[in-house]
CSV table of C-alpha atoms in Angstrom, one decimal:
chain,number,residue,atom,x,y,z
A,14,MET,CA,13.3,-6.8,1.6
A,15,LYS,CA,15.3,-5.2,4.3
A,16,ILE,CA,13.3,-4.2,7.3
A,17,LYS,CA,14.8,-2.6,10.4
A,18,PHE,CA,12.5,-2.1,13.3
A,19,LEU,CA,12.9,-2.0,17.0
A,20,ILE,CA,10.2,-4.0,18.7
A,21,THR,CA,9.2,-4.0,22.3
A,22,VAL,CA,7.6,-7.3,23.1
A,23,LEU,CA,5.5,-7.6,26.3
A,24,VAL,CA,4.8,-11.2,27.1
A,25,ILE,CA,1.8,-11.8,29.4
A,26,ALA,CA,3.1,-14.3,32.1
A,27,THR,CA,-0.4,-15.1,33.3
A,28,ILE,CA,-3.8,-13.5,33.0
A,29,PHE,CA,-3.7,-12.6,36.7
A,30,SER,CA,-0.1,-11.4,36.9
A,31,SER,CA,1.2,-7.9,36.1
A,32,TYR,CA,4.7,-9.2,35.4
A,33,ALA,CA,5.8,-8.7,31.8
A,34,TYR,CA,9.1,-9.6,30.1
A,35,GLU,CA,10.4,-6.8,27.9
A,36,LYS,CA,13.0,-7.3,25.1
A,37,THR,CA,14.3,-4.9,22.5
A,38,TYR,CA,16.2,-6.1,19.4
A,39,ASP,CA,17.0,-5.3,15.8
A,40,ILE,CA,14.5,-7.4,13.9
A,41,SER,CA,16.5,-7.6,10.7
A,42,HIS,CA,19.2,-9.7,12.3
A,43,VAL,CA,17.0,-12.1,14.2
A,44,PHE,CA,15.7,-13.8,11.1
A,45,TYR,CA,18.9,-15.4,10.3
A,46,TYR,CA,20.3,-16.3,13.7
A,47,THR,CA,17.4,-17.3,15.9
A,48,LEU,CA,16.8,-21.1,16.1
A,49,THR,CA,13.3,-22.3,15.8
A,50,SER,CA,11.6,-25.5,17.1
A,51,VAL,CA,10.7,-28.2,14.6
A,52,LYS,CA,7.1,-27.9,15.6
A,53,PHE,CA,7.0,-24.1,14.9
A,54,GLU,CA,8.7,-24.5,11.6
A,55,GLU,CA,6.3,-27.3,10.5
A,56,PHE,CA,3.4,-25.2,11.6
A,57,VAL,CA,4.5,-22.1,9.6
A,58,LYS,CA,5.2,-24.1,6.5
A,59,ASN,CA,1.9,-26.0,6.5
A,60,ALA,CA,-0.5,-23.4,7.9
A,61,GLU,CA,-2.9,-21.5,5.7
A,62,ILE,CA,-2.6,-17.7,6.0
A,63,ILE,CA,-5.9,-16.0,5.9
A,64,SER,CA,-5.9,-12.2,5.9
A,65,PRO,CA,-8.3,-9.5,4.6
A,66,LEU,CA,-6.9,-10.2,1.2
A,67,ASN,CA,-8.4,-13.7,1.0
A,68,ALA,CA,-10.8,-14.0,3.9
A,69,ASN,CA,-14.1,-14.0,2.0
A,70,ASN,CA,-16.0,-17.3,2.2
A,71,LYS,CA,-13.1,-18.9,4.1
A,72,THR,CA,-13.5,-21.5,6.9
A,73,ILE,CA,-10.9,-23.1,9.2
A,74,THR,CA,-10.1,-26.5,7.7
A,75,LYS,CA,-6.4,-26.9,8.7
A,76,ASP,CA,-3.8,-25.2,10.8
A,77,THR,CA,-4.2,-21.5,10.2
A,78,ILE,CA,-2.6,-18.1,10.7
A,79,LEU,CA,-5.3,-15.4,10.9
A,80,VAL,CA,-4.0,-11.9,10.2
A,81,GLY,CA,-5.7,-8.5,10.5
A,82,THR,CA,-7.9,-6.5,12.9
A,83,PRO,CA,-11.3,-7.9,14.0
A,84,ASN,CA,-12.9,-5.2,11.8
A,85,ASP,CA,-10.8,-6.2,8.7
A,86,ASN,CA,-10.8,-9.9,8.9
A,87,PRO,CA,-14.3,-11.5,9.3
A,88,LEU,CA,-12.8,-14.8,10.7
A,89,ILE,CA,-11.0,-13.0,13.5
A,90,LYS,CA,-14.2,-11.2,14.3
A,91,LYS,CA,-16.0,-14.5,14.3
A,92,TYR,CA,-13.5,-16.4,16.5
A,93,ILE,CA,-12.1,-13.6,18.8
A,94,GLY,CA,-14.2,-14.9,21.6
A,95,PHE,CA,-12.2,-18.2,21.7
A,96,PHE,CA,-9.0,-16.3,22.6
A,97,GLU,CA,-7.9,-15.1,26.0
A,98,VAL,CA,-7.2,-11.5,24.9
A,99,LYS,CA,-10.4,-10.0,23.4
A,100,VAL,CA,-8.9,-7.5,21.0
A,101,ASN,CA,-11.0,-4.6,19.8
A,102,GLU,CA,-10.5,-1.0,18.6
A,103,THR,CA,-9.5,0.2,22.1
A,104,TYR,CA,-7.8,-2.8,23.6
A,105,PRO,CA,-4.9,-3.4,23.9
A,106,GLY,CA,-4.7,0.1,22.4
A,107,LYS,CA,-3.3,2.3,19.7
A,108,ASP,CA,-0.4,0.7,17.7
A,109,LYS,CA,-0.4,-2.5,19.9
A,110,GLY,CA,-0.5,-6.0,18.4
A,111,VAL,CA,-1.5,-9.3,19.9
A,112,ILE,CA,-0.3,-12.9,19.1
A,113,GLU,CA,-2.4,-15.8,20.4
A,114,LYS,CA,-2.8,-19.5,19.9
A,115,GLN,CA,-6.0,-21.6,20.2
A,116,ILE,CA,-7.4,-24.9,19.0
A,117,ILE,CA,-10.5,-24.3,16.7
A,118,ASN,CA,-12.3,-27.1,14.9
A,119,GLY,CA,-9.4,-29.4,15.9
A,120,HIS,CA,-6.8,-27.2,14.3
A,121,THR,CA,-4.1,-25.0,15.7
A,122,VAL,CA,-5.0,-21.4,14.9
A,123,VAL,CA,-2.7,-18.4,15.6
A,124,ILE,CA,-4.0,-14.9,15.3
A,125,LEU,CA,-1.8,-11.9,14.5
A,126,THR,CA,-4.1,-9.0,15.3
A,127,GLY,CA,-4.2,-5.6,17.0
A,128,SER,CA,-6.3,-2.6,17.7
A,129,ASP,CA,-5.3,-1.0,14.4
A,130,ILE,CA,-3.2,-1.7,11.3
A,131,GLN,CA,0.0,-0.6,13.0
A,132,GLY,CA,-0.7,-3.0,15.8
A,133,VAL,CA,-1.2,-5.8,13.3
A,134,TYR,CA,2.1,-5.0,11.7
A,135,SER,CA,3.7,-5.2,15.1
A,136,SER,CA,2.3,-8.7,15.6
A,137,ILE,CA,3.5,-9.7,12.1
A,138,LEU,CA,7.1,-8.6,12.7
A,139,THR,CA,7.1,-10.2,16.2
A,140,PHE,CA,5.7,-13.5,15.0
A,141,ALA,CA,8.4,-13.7,12.3
A,142,ASN,CA,11.0,-13.6,15.1
A,143,LEU,CA,9.5,-16.2,17.5
A,144,ASN,CA,11.4,-19.4,18.0
A,145,ASP,CA,8.2,-21.4,19.0
A,146,LEU,CA,4.5,-21.2,19.1
A,147,PRO,CA,3.4,-19.0,22.0
A,148,ASP,CA,1.7,-20.7,25.0
A,149,LYS,CA,0.6,-17.4,26.4
A,150,PRO,CA,-0.7,-14.3,24.6
A,151,ILE,CA,2.0,-11.8,23.4
A,152,ILE,CA,1.3,-8.1,23.3
A,153,CYS,CA,3.7,-6.2,21.1
A,154,GLU,CA,4.4,-2.7,19.8
A,155,THR,CA,6.7,-1.1,17.3
A,156,PHE,CA,8.5,2.1,17.8
A,157,ASN,CA,8.6,2.9,14.1
A,158,LYS,CA,5.7,3.4,11.8
A,159,ALA,CA,5.7,0.7,9.1
A,160,GLU,CA,5.3,2.3,5.6
A,161,ILE,CA,5.3,0.4,2.4
A,162,TYR,CA,5.9,2.2,-0.9
A,163,GLY,CA,6.4,1.1,-4.5
A,164,ILE,CA,9.5,1.9,-6.6
A,165,PRO,CA,9.6,4.6,-7.9
A,166,SER,CA,7.4,6.4,-5.5
A,167,LEU,CA,6.5,10.1,-5.0
A,168,ASP,CA,7.2,9.5,-1.3
A,169,SER,CA,10.9,9.6,-2.3
A,170,LYS,CA,11.9,13.2,-2.2
A,171,TYR,CA,14.3,12.5,-5.1
A,172,PHE,CA,11.6,11.2,-7.4
A,173,ARG,CA,9.2,13.9,-6.3
A,174,ASN,CA,11.8,16.5,-7.1
A,175,PHE,CA,12.4,14.9,-10.5
A,176,VAL,CA,8.7,15.1,-11.3
A,177,GLU,CA,8.5,18.8,-10.1
A,178,ASP,CA,11.7,19.8,-12.0
A,179,HIS,CA,11.3,17.8,-15.2
A,180,LEU,CA,7.7,16.8,-15.8
A,181,LEU,CA,5.4,19.3,-14.1
A,182,THR,CA,7.2,22.6,-14.5
A,183,LEU,CA,5.3,25.8,-15.1
A,184,LYS,CA,6.6,25.8,-18.6
A,185,ASN,CA,5.5,22.2,-19.2
A,186,ILE,CA,2.0,23.1,-18.0
A,187,GLU,CA,1.8,26.2,-20.2
A,188,GLU,CA,2.7,24.1,-23.3
A,189,VAL,CA,-0.7,22.3,-23.1
A,190,LYS,CA,-2.8,25.3,-22.1
A,191,ASN,CA,-4.6,25.4,-25.4
A,192,ILE,CA,-5.8,21.9,-24.9
A,193,SER,CA,-7.1,22.8,-21.5
A,194,TYR,CA,-8.9,25.8,-22.8
A,195,HIS,CA,-10.9,23.7,-25.3
A,196,LEU,CA,-11.8,21.1,-22.6
A,197,ARG,CA,-13.2,23.6,-20.1
A,198,GLY,CA,-16.8,22.9,-19.2
A,199,ASP,CA,-19.5,24.8,-17.4
A,200,ASN,CA,-18.5,23.5,-14.0
A,201,LYS,CA,-15.7,21.6,-12.3
A,202,LYS,CA,-17.2,18.1,-12.8
A,203,GLU,CA,-17.8,18.7,-16.5
A,204,THR,CA,-14.3,20.0,-17.1
A,205,ALA,CA,-12.8,17.0,-15.3
A,206,GLU,CA,-15.0,14.6,-17.3
A,207,ASN,CA,-13.9,16.3,-20.6
A,208,ILE,CA,-10.2,15.9,-19.6
A,209,ALA,CA,-10.6,12.3,-18.6
A,210,LYS,CA,-12.3,11.5,-22.0
A,211,TRP,CA,-9.8,13.5,-24.0
A,212,VAL,CA,-6.7,11.8,-22.4
A,213,ALA,CA,-8.2,8.3,-22.8
A,214,GLU,CA,-8.9,8.9,-26.5
A,215,HIS,CA,-5.6,10.6,-27.4
A,216,VAL,CA,-3.0,8.6,-25.4
A,217,LYS,CA,-2.4,4.8,-25.8
A,218,TYR,CA,-0.6,2.7,-23.2
A,219,ASP,CA,3.1,2.1,-24.0
A,220,TYR,CA,3.7,-1.5,-23.1
A,221,GLY,CA,7.3,-1.3,-24.3
A,222,LYS,CA,8.2,1.4,-21.7
A,223,ALA,CA,6.3,-0.6,-19.0
A,224,LYS,CA,8.5,-3.6,-19.7
A,225,LYS,CA,11.6,-1.6,-19.3
A,226,ILE,CA,10.4,-0.5,-15.8
A,227,GLU,CA,9.5,-4.0,-14.9
A,228,ASN,CA,13.0,-5.1,-15.8
A,229,GLY,CA,14.5,-2.3,-13.7
A,230,LYS,CA,16.8,-1.1,-16.4
A,231,PHE,CA,16.0,2.6,-17.1
A,232,GLU,CA,16.8,6.2,-16.3
A,233,TRP,CA,13.9,8.3,-15.2
A,234,LYS,CA,14.5,11.0,-17.8
A,235,ASP,CA,14.5,8.4,-20.6
A,236,ILE,CA,11.2,6.8,-19.5
A,237,TYR,CA,8.9,9.6,-18.2
A,238,ASN,CA,7.7,12.3,-20.5
A,239,PRO,CA,6.6,15.9,-19.9
A,240,PRO,CA,2.9,16.5,-20.9
A,241,LEU,CA,3.5,17.9,-24.4
A,242,LYS,CA,5.7,15.0,-25.4
A,243,THR,CA,3.0,12.6,-24.3
A,244,VAL,CA,0.5,14.5,-26.4
A,245,LYS,CA,2.8,14.5,-29.5
A,246,THR,CA,3.7,10.8,-29.3
A,247,GLY,CA,0.2,9.7,-28.3
A,248,ARG,CA,1.7,7.1,-26.0
A,249,GLY,CA,2.6,6.8,-22.3
A,250,ILE,CA,2.6,4.8,-19.1
A,251,CYS,CA,0.7,5.6,-16.0
A,252,LEU,CA,2.8,8.5,-14.7
A,253,ASP,CA,2.7,10.0,-18.2
A,254,TYR,CA,-1.1,9.9,-18.1
A,255,ALA,CA,-1.0,11.3,-14.6
A,256,THR,CA,1.3,14.3,-15.3
A,257,LEU,CA,-0.6,15.2,-18.5
A,258,THR,CA,-3.9,15.0,-16.7
A,259,SER,CA,-2.6,17.1,-13.8
A,260,ALA,CA,-1.3,19.7,-16.2
A,261,LEU,CA,-4.6,20.0,-18.0
A,262,LEU,CA,-6.5,20.3,-14.7
A,263,LEU,CA,-4.1,22.9,-13.3
A,264,ASN,CA,-4.6,25.0,-16.5
A,265,ASP,CA,-8.3,24.9,-15.8
A,266,ASN,CA,-7.8,25.9,-12.1
A,267,ILE,CA,-8.6,22.5,-10.7
A,268,THR,CA,-6.3,21.0,-8.1
A,269,PRO,CA,-5.1,17.5,-9.0
A,270,TYR,CA,-4.1,14.8,-6.6
A,271,ILE,CA,-1.6,12.3,-7.9
A,272,LEU,CA,-2.2,8.9,-6.5
A,273,ASP,CA,0.6,6.4,-5.7
A,274,VAL,CA,-1.2,3.1,-6.0
A,275,TYR,CA,0.3,-0.1,-4.7
A,276,LEU,CA,-0.9,-3.4,-6.0
A,277,TYR,CA,-0.9,-7.0,-4.8
A,278,ASN,CA,-1.6,-10.4,-6.2
A,279,GLU,CA,-4.7,-11.8,-4.4
A,280,SER,CA,-3.7,-15.4,-4.8
A,281,SER,CA,-0.1,-15.1,-3.5
A,282,MET,CA,-0.7,-12.1,-1.3
A,283,ARG,CA,2.5,-10.6,-2.6
A,284,LEU,CA,2.9,-6.9,-3.5
A,285,SER,CA,3.6,-6.1,-7.1
A,286,LYS,CA,7.1,-4.8,-7.8
A,287,ILE,CA,5.6,-2.0,-9.8
A,288,SER,CA,3.4,0.8,-8.4
A,289,HIS,CA,0.7,2.5,-10.4
A,290,ALA,CA,-0.1,6.2,-10.8
A,291,SER,CA,-3.4,8.0,-11.4
A,292,VAL,CA,-5.1,11.3,-10.6
A,293,ALA,CA,-8.0,12.3,-8.4
A,294,VAL,CA,-10.1,15.5,-8.2
A,295,GLU,CA,-12.3,16.6,-5.3
A,296,ILE,CA,-15.8,17.5,-6.3
A,297,ASN,CA,-18.4,18.3,-3.7
A,298,ASN,CA,-16.3,16.7,-0.9
A,299,THR,CA,-15.9,13.5,-2.9
A,300,PHE,CA,-12.8,12.3,-4.7
A,301,PHE,CA,-13.1,11.0,-8.2
A,302,VAL,CA,-10.3,9.2,-10.0
A,303,ILE,CA,-9.1,9.7,-13.6
A,304,ASP,CA,-7.2,6.7,-14.7
A,305,GLN,CA,-6.8,6.1,-18.5
A,306,GLN,CA,-10.6,5.7,-18.8
A,307,PRO,CA,-13.0,8.2,-20.4
A,308,LYS,CA,-14.9,8.7,-17.2
A,309,LEU,CA,-14.6,9.8,-13.5
A,310,ILE,CA,-14.5,6.9,-11.0
A,311,PRO,CA,-15.6,7.5,-7.4
A,312,ILE,CA,-12.7,6.6,-5.2
A,313,ASN,CA,-14.6,4.0,-3.2
A,314,GLU,CA,-15.3,2.1,-6.4
A,315,TYR,CA,-11.8,2.6,-7.7
A,316,THR,CA,-10.2,0.9,-4.6
A,317,THR,CA,-12.2,-2.3,-5.4
A,318,GLN,CA,-11.0,-2.6,-9.1
A,319,THR,CA,-9.0,-5.4,-10.5
A,320,PHE,CA,-6.0,-4.4,-12.6
A,321,GLU,CA,-4.2,-6.2,-15.4
A,322,GLY,CA,-2.5,-9.4,-14.2
A,323,ASN,CA,-5.3,-10.0,-11.6
A,324,LEU,CA,-3.8,-7.3,-9.3
A,325,LYS,CA,-5.8,-5.4,-6.8
A,326,ILE,CA,-5.2,-2.2,-4.8
A,327,ALA,CA,-3.2,-2.7,-1.6
A,328,SER,CA,-3.0,0.9,-0.6
A,329,ILE,CA,-3.0,4.5,-1.9
A,330,VAL,CA,-1.0,7.5,-1.0
A,331,MET,CA,-2.3,10.9,-2.3
A,332,PHE,CA,-0.1,13.8,-3.3
A,333,LYS,CA,-1.6,17.2,-3.8
A,334,VAL,CA,-0.2,19.2,-6.8
A,335,VAL,CA,0.0,22.8,-5.9
A,336,LYS,CA,0.8,25.6,-8.3
A,337,GLU,CA,2.9,28.2,-6.6
A,338,ARG,CA,4.2,31.5,-7.9
A,339,ASP,CA,7.5,30.2,-9.3
A,340,LYS,CA,7.1,26.4,-9.4
A,341,ILE,CA,4.9,23.3,-8.9
A,342,LYS,CA,5.0,21.6,-5.5
A,343,ILE,CA,3.9,18.0,-4.9
A,344,ILE,CA,2.9,17.6,-1.3
A,345,LYS,CA,2.0,14.4,0.5
A,346,TYR,CA,-1.7,14.8,1.4
A,347,ARG,CA,-3.2,11.6,2.7
A,348,GLU,CA,-2.7,7.8,3.0
A,349,ILE,CA,-5.8,5.7,2.3
A,350,PRO,CA,-5.6,2.7,4.7
A,351,GLY,CA,-4.7,-0.4,2.8
A,352,VAL,CA,-3.8,-4.0,3.2
A,353,ALA,CA,-0.3,-3.9,1.9
A,354,ILE,CA,1.2,-5.1,5.2
A,355,TYR,CA,-0.4,-8.5,4.9
A,356,GLY,CA,1.8,-9.4,1.9
A,357,ASP,CA,4.8,-8.7,4.1
A,358,LEU,CA,3.9,-11.6,6.4
A,359,VAL,CA,4.5,-14.0,3.5
A,360,GLU,CA,7.8,-12.3,2.7
A,361,LEU,CA,9.0,-12.3,6.3
A,362,LEU,CA,8.2,-16.0,6.8
A,363,ASN,CA,10.0,-16.8,3.6
A,364,MET,CA,13.0,-14.9,4.7
A,365,ARG,CA,13.0,-16.8,8.0
A,366,PHE,CA,12.3,-20.3,6.9
A,367,ASN,CA,13.4,-20.5,3.3
A,368,ASN,CA,16.6,-18.5,3.5
């Protein structure tokens, strides 16, 4: 993973002093050339990392790195009073992170926290560049927004253009119009339910294609199918399901939202190499997800699901599919806050200490 961020680190000299030391550097180079103390290296290698991914029912029984905002990580919320800087939603402020060390239950505990997710990411990146455990609190901030996407992702304009030009053209959508007509219900919800059920019953998951993607040896045009081909073969992978579902919805005048879904392994806290795709529809101001199942799933329930391989959802990016006069446009609509950044801490520390 190559990460290039400029980070401004403000080190609090004392709680009573306004003096701050400021340093700017390219974080991607510091991993390999900054020496670390033996004590710091031993701490990182032996400490348990507890983030919102694995914080439930946890207690501090050894040296620990606590990661997340006080709202996301119950252990940080529980122990924040032990630390000098009392982090909350407004302090130290938007996009600002905090690194602090304290002894709790006889163990060294470091918190990587912040007022928001971006602040937490700042503390993660900064911590991965330290050469020793901090004696004083560190307040840090990144200049660049951290964004994590799977591969391939609709956030890539090249892949988005491929979907618009080869999978969801006006012609492609017209080819499945008869199916949409027969699935039209008395209202928006009934129509969406009919489409979800029909797709789940008529398309089977293609594990062979999925394996090719996992191995990384494929061409987009050889893997992903336009809607009619998915119907004729009766097989597909997640994006095939998503584009077919989107085409059927568009023909019935329902706006689909394709979801880029990023997954992580709960035990290792690592992001999956493969992202997932599904579709959402908005009904009475609530989003419902259509994802290879014969029913609509409220999005708040969908985000808690466990996927094959014991994977869970790290984050979701929604893309609105808009039918214009001469073509289909896929427009980034919303990011659903996720926990993908916590897996990055493991990756960064591995880069630093196991390189």
